[in-house]
């Protein structure tokens, strides 16, 4: 999730679902990402989560239903002032009752009055018993709210507080944070664009338990995918085997292991894409023949492997792509950064290439930061920072050049 340079104003409305117990963690994580958080509790929510805890974590008073007519400096008419203060309004968890209230346009509760008065984007996270969620009345209310511009984030499937299993759980906090980052994203200039990203390493198996690979963590590619989604793009991610991919939200994901699998997935998705970003570190070679059983240690001190070349996926895309498709490559270099990257750009018919010196500290494989040179046929730009900041700057540069 991008961390913002200036603090952002999040209005969190908590309603009376048991999942309200997860909200203190959300508040604390929003605060650590430099958000100011105002919290409003419905009457039922007061029974689920302590205003004292929420007030301590947010560093502000918590607004209760009884405060509808109270007045405070800066918030003289609470429902109007809070509605205007917010850059984004979150309803989490949102009960069937509150959803019905909002859909009916009533303004009797502090939460529903804020909802009517705000012009900020609204994110609604329904969480309840599965049968309540599936009830036609709830479905209709949520559909109506969606038609009116509210973003409804579906609950997750799993065990519910009532003892049954079903779709009704409030999503994990990290997913809620992703949605908030999306809603607060200042630019939607990739709206309507389809972006295909490859990320991570490939594993080229020699036998059932050993493989050739590289230290790619997938973070750079995932940052490209996530920031494209923040900017409004539809995103598909083809992800090699990574250990801790983090939150994978807002995109369709295909998991692959080998370069050949990645090759197939990329070519299958190519007609769909407006832009292909090749951030994956693809193995150039695979075992000529994969052993059926684990290779045994032999008496000889050396072992020779016979390898076959993998297809160059980027070059294949470069050869096949339509005029209106954009192909962006990455170059992981250890020397002669610019020259090597430029020659890859020409050879693979890329529209631009992002060169990173993978030996420099805080750069390349595995790190959370990167320092890159974005090279076009007619110019260059340099960016450094967290991988998400770098990725966002790359999209900024591509869009300001009207390449996308
Ligand atoms: O994943 P992280 O830990 O965050 O690390 C990020 C990164 C270092 C992997 C990333 O920033 C990066 O540099 N990715 C490209 C790595 C790479 O394979 O570079 P290359 O110079 O070998 O290849 C050039 C381009 O051709 C790349 O776009 C690559 O995806 C593509 N390629 C390479 C070989 C191959 N067989 N098929 C390909 O498509």
Coordinates of N, CA and C and ligand atoms in Angstrom, one line a residue, residues 198-201 214-222 242 259 262-263 277-285 309-317 327-333 340-341 344 348 350 353-356 358 363-370 372 387, ligand 1:
X198 N 3.9 -9.4 -15.5 CA 4.6 -10.6 -15.0 C 5.5 -10.2 -13.8
X199 N 5.5 -11.1 -12.8 CA 6.4 -10.8 -11.6 C 6.9 -12.1 -11.0
X200 N 8.0 -11.9 -10.3 CA 8.6 -13.1 -9.6 C 9.6 -13.8 -10.4
X201 N 10.1 -14.9 -9.8 CA 11.1 -15.7 -10.5 C 10.4 -16.9 -11.3
X214 N 16.3 -17.7 -9.2 CA 17.0 -16.4 -8.9 C 16.2 -15.8 -7.7
X215 N 16.8 -14.8 -7.1 CA 16.2 -14.3 -5.8 C 15.0 -13.4 -6.0
X216 N 14.3 -13.3 -7.1 CA 13.2 -12.3 -7.3 C 12.1 -12.7 -6.3
X217 N 11.6 -11.6 -5.6 CA 10.6 -11.7 -4.6 C 9.2 -11.4 -5.2
X218 N 9.2 -10.9 -6.4 CA 7.9 -10.5 -7.0 C 7.5 -9.1 -6.6
X219 N 8.2 -8.4 -5.7 CA 7.7 -7.1 -5.1 C 7.6 -6.0 -6.2
X220 N 8.7 -6.0 -7.1 CA 8.6 -4.9 -8.1 C 7.5 -5.1 -9.1
X221 N 7.3 -6.3 -9.5 CA 6.2 -6.6 -10.4 C 4.8 -6.3 -9.8
X222 N 4.7 -6.8 -8.5 CA 3.5 -6.6 -7.8 C 3.2 -5.1 -7.6
X242 N 6.6 -17.2 -5.5 CA 7.2 -16.4 -4.4 C 6.7 -16.8 -3.1
X259 N 9.3 -21.1 -16.7 CA 9.3 -20.1 -17.8 C 8.3 -20.5 -18.9
X262 N 4.9 -19.6 -17.9 CA 4.7 -18.1 -17.9 C 4.5 -17.7 -19.4
X263 N 5.3 -18.3 -20.3 CA 5.2 -18.0 -21.7 C 3.8 -18.3 -22.2
X277 N 3.7 -5.5 -19.0 CA 4.9 -5.1 -18.2 C 5.6 -6.4 -17.8
X278 N 6.9 -6.6 -18.3 CA 7.6 -7.8 -18.0 C 8.6 -7.6 -16.8
X279 N 8.1 -7.6 -15.6 CA 9.0 -7.4 -14.5 C 9.6 -8.7 -13.9
X280 N 9.1 -9.9 -14.4 CA 9.5 -11.2 -13.9 C 11.0 -11.4 -14.3
X281 N 11.6 -12.2 -13.4 CA 13.0 -12.6 -13.7 C 12.9 -14.0 -14.2
X282 N 12.9 -14.1 -15.5 CA 12.6 -15.4 -16.1 C 13.9 -16.2 -16.3
X283 N 13.8 -17.5 -16.0 CA 15.0 -18.3 -16.2 C 15.3 -18.5 -17.7
X284 N 16.5 -18.2 -18.1 CA 16.8 -18.4 -19.5 C 17.0 -19.8 -19.9
X285 N 17.3 -20.7 -19.0 CA 17.5 -22.1 -19.3 C 16.7 -23.0 -18.4
X309 N 17.5 -23.9 -23.9 CA 17.1 -22.5 -23.8 C 15.6 -22.3 -23.6
X310 N 15.2 -21.5 -22.7 CA 13.8 -21.1 -22.6 C 13.4 -20.1 -23.7
X311 N 12.2 -20.0 -24.0 CA 11.8 -18.9 -25.0 C 12.0 -17.6 -24.3
X312 N 12.3 -16.6 -25.1 CA 12.4 -15.2 -24.6 C 11.0 -14.6 -24.7
X313 N 10.3 -14.5 -23.6 CA 8.9 -14.2 -23.6 C 8.7 -12.7 -24.1
X314 N 9.5 -11.8 -23.6 CA 9.4 -10.4 -24.0 C 9.6 -10.3 -25.5
X315 N 10.7 -11.0 -26.0 CA 10.9 -10.9 -27.5 C 9.8 -11.4 -28.3
X316 N 9.2 -12.5 -27.8 CA 8.0 -13.1 -28.5 C 6.8 -12.1 -28.5
X317 N 6.6 -11.4 -27.4 CA 5.5 -10.4 -27.3 C 5.9 -9.3 -28.2
X327 N 4.6 -2.4 -24.8 CA 5.4 -3.4 -24.1 C 6.6 -2.8 -23.3
X328 N 6.5 -3.0 -22.0 CA 7.5 -2.4 -21.2 C 8.4 -3.6 -20.5
X329 N 9.7 -3.5 -20.7 CA 10.5 -4.5 -20.1 C 11.3 -4.0 -18.9
X330 N 11.9 -4.9 -18.2 CA 12.8 -4.5 -17.1 C 14.2 -5.1 -17.5
X331 N 15.2 -4.5 -17.0 CA 16.6 -5.1 -17.2 C 17.3 -5.1 -15.9
X332 N 17.6 -6.3 -15.5 CA 18.4 -6.5 -14.2 C 19.9 -6.6 -14.6
X333 N 20.6 -5.5 -14.3 CA 22.0 -5.4 -14.8 C 23.0 -5.4 -13.6
X340 N 23.5 -1.9 -21.8 CA 22.8 -3.3 -21.8 C 21.3 -3.1 -21.9
X341 N 20.7 -2.2 -21.2 CA 19.3 -2.0 -21.2 C 18.8 -1.6 -22.6
X344 N 18.8 -4.4 -25.0 CA 17.6 -5.3 -24.8 C 16.3 -4.7 -25.3
X348 N 14.4 -6.8 -28.2 CA 13.1 -7.4 -27.8 C 11.9 -6.5 -28.3
X350 N 10.9 -3.5 -27.4 CA 10.2 -2.9 -26.3 C 9.9 -1.5 -26.5
X353 N 12.2 0.5 -21.4 CA 12.8 -0.5 -20.5 C 13.2 0.2 -19.2
X354 N 13.0 -0.5 -18.1 CA 13.3 0.0 -16.8 C 14.6 -0.7 -16.3
X355 N 15.7 0.0 -16.2 CA 17.0 -0.6 -15.9 C 17.2 -0.5 -14.4
X356 N 17.5 -1.6 -13.7 CA 18.0 -1.5 -12.3 C 19.3 -2.2 -12.1
X358 N 21.2 -4.3 -10.1 CA 20.8 -5.3 -9.0 C 21.9 -5.5 -8.0
X363 N 18.6 -2.0 -3.9 CA 18.1 -2.1 -5.3 C 17.8 -3.5 -5.7
X364 N 16.9 -3.7 -6.7 CA 16.7 -4.9 -7.4 C 16.1 -6.0 -6.5
X365 N 16.7 -7.2 -6.6 CA 16.1 -8.4 -6.0 C 15.8 -8.3 -4.5
X366 N 14.6 -8.6 -4.1 CA 14.2 -8.8 -2.7 C 14.0 -7.5 -1.9
X367 N 14.6 -6.4 -2.3 CA 14.5 -5.2 -1.4 C 13.1 -4.6 -1.5
X368 N 12.8 -3.7 -0.5 CA 11.6 -3.0 -0.6 C 11.7 -1.7 -1.4
X369 N 12.9 -1.3 -1.7 CA 13.2 -0.1 -2.4 C 13.8 -0.4 -3.8
X370 N 13.9 0.6 -4.6 CA 14.6 0.4 -5.9 C 15.0 1.8 -6.4
X372 N 15.8 3.2 -10.3 CA 15.7 2.7 -11.7 C 15.9 3.9 -12.7
X387 N 9.4 0.5 -3.8 CA 9.0 -0.1 -5.1 C 7.7 0.5 -5.6
Ligands
LIG1 O1 11.1 -9.3 -7.8 P1 11.9 -8.4 -6.9 O2 12.6 -9.1 -5.8 O3 11.2 -7.2 -6.5 O4 13.1 -7.8 -7.9 C1 12.8 -7.0 -9.0 C2 13.6 -7.4 -10.2 C3 15.1 -7.2 -10.0 C4 13.4 -8.9 -10.6 C5 13.0 -6.5 -11.4 O5 13.2 -5.2 -11.0 C6 13.7 -6.8 -12.7 O6 14.7 -6.2 -13.0 N1 13.1 -7.7 -13.5 C7 13.7 -8.2 -14.8 C8 14.6 -9.3 -14.5 C9 15.2 -9.9 -15.7 O7 15.0 -11.0 -16.0 O8 15.9 -9.1 -16.4 P2 16.7 -9.5 -17.8 O9 17.6 -8.4 -18.1 O10 17.3 -10.9 -17.7 O11 15.6 -9.6 -18.9 C10 15.1 -8.5 -19.7 C11 13.6 -8.6 -19.9 O12 13.3 -9.7 -20.7 C12 12.8 -8.6 -18.7 O13 11.7 -7.8 -18.9 C13 12.4 -10.1 -18.6 O14 11.2 -10.3 -17.9 C14 12.4 -10.5 -20.0 N2 12.7 -11.9 -20.3 C15 13.9 -12.4 -19.9 C16 14.2 -13.8 -20.2 C17 13.2 -14.6 -20.8 N3 13.5 -15.8 -21.1 N4 12.0 -14.1 -21.1 C18 11.8 -12.8 -20.8 O15 10.6 -12.3 -21.1

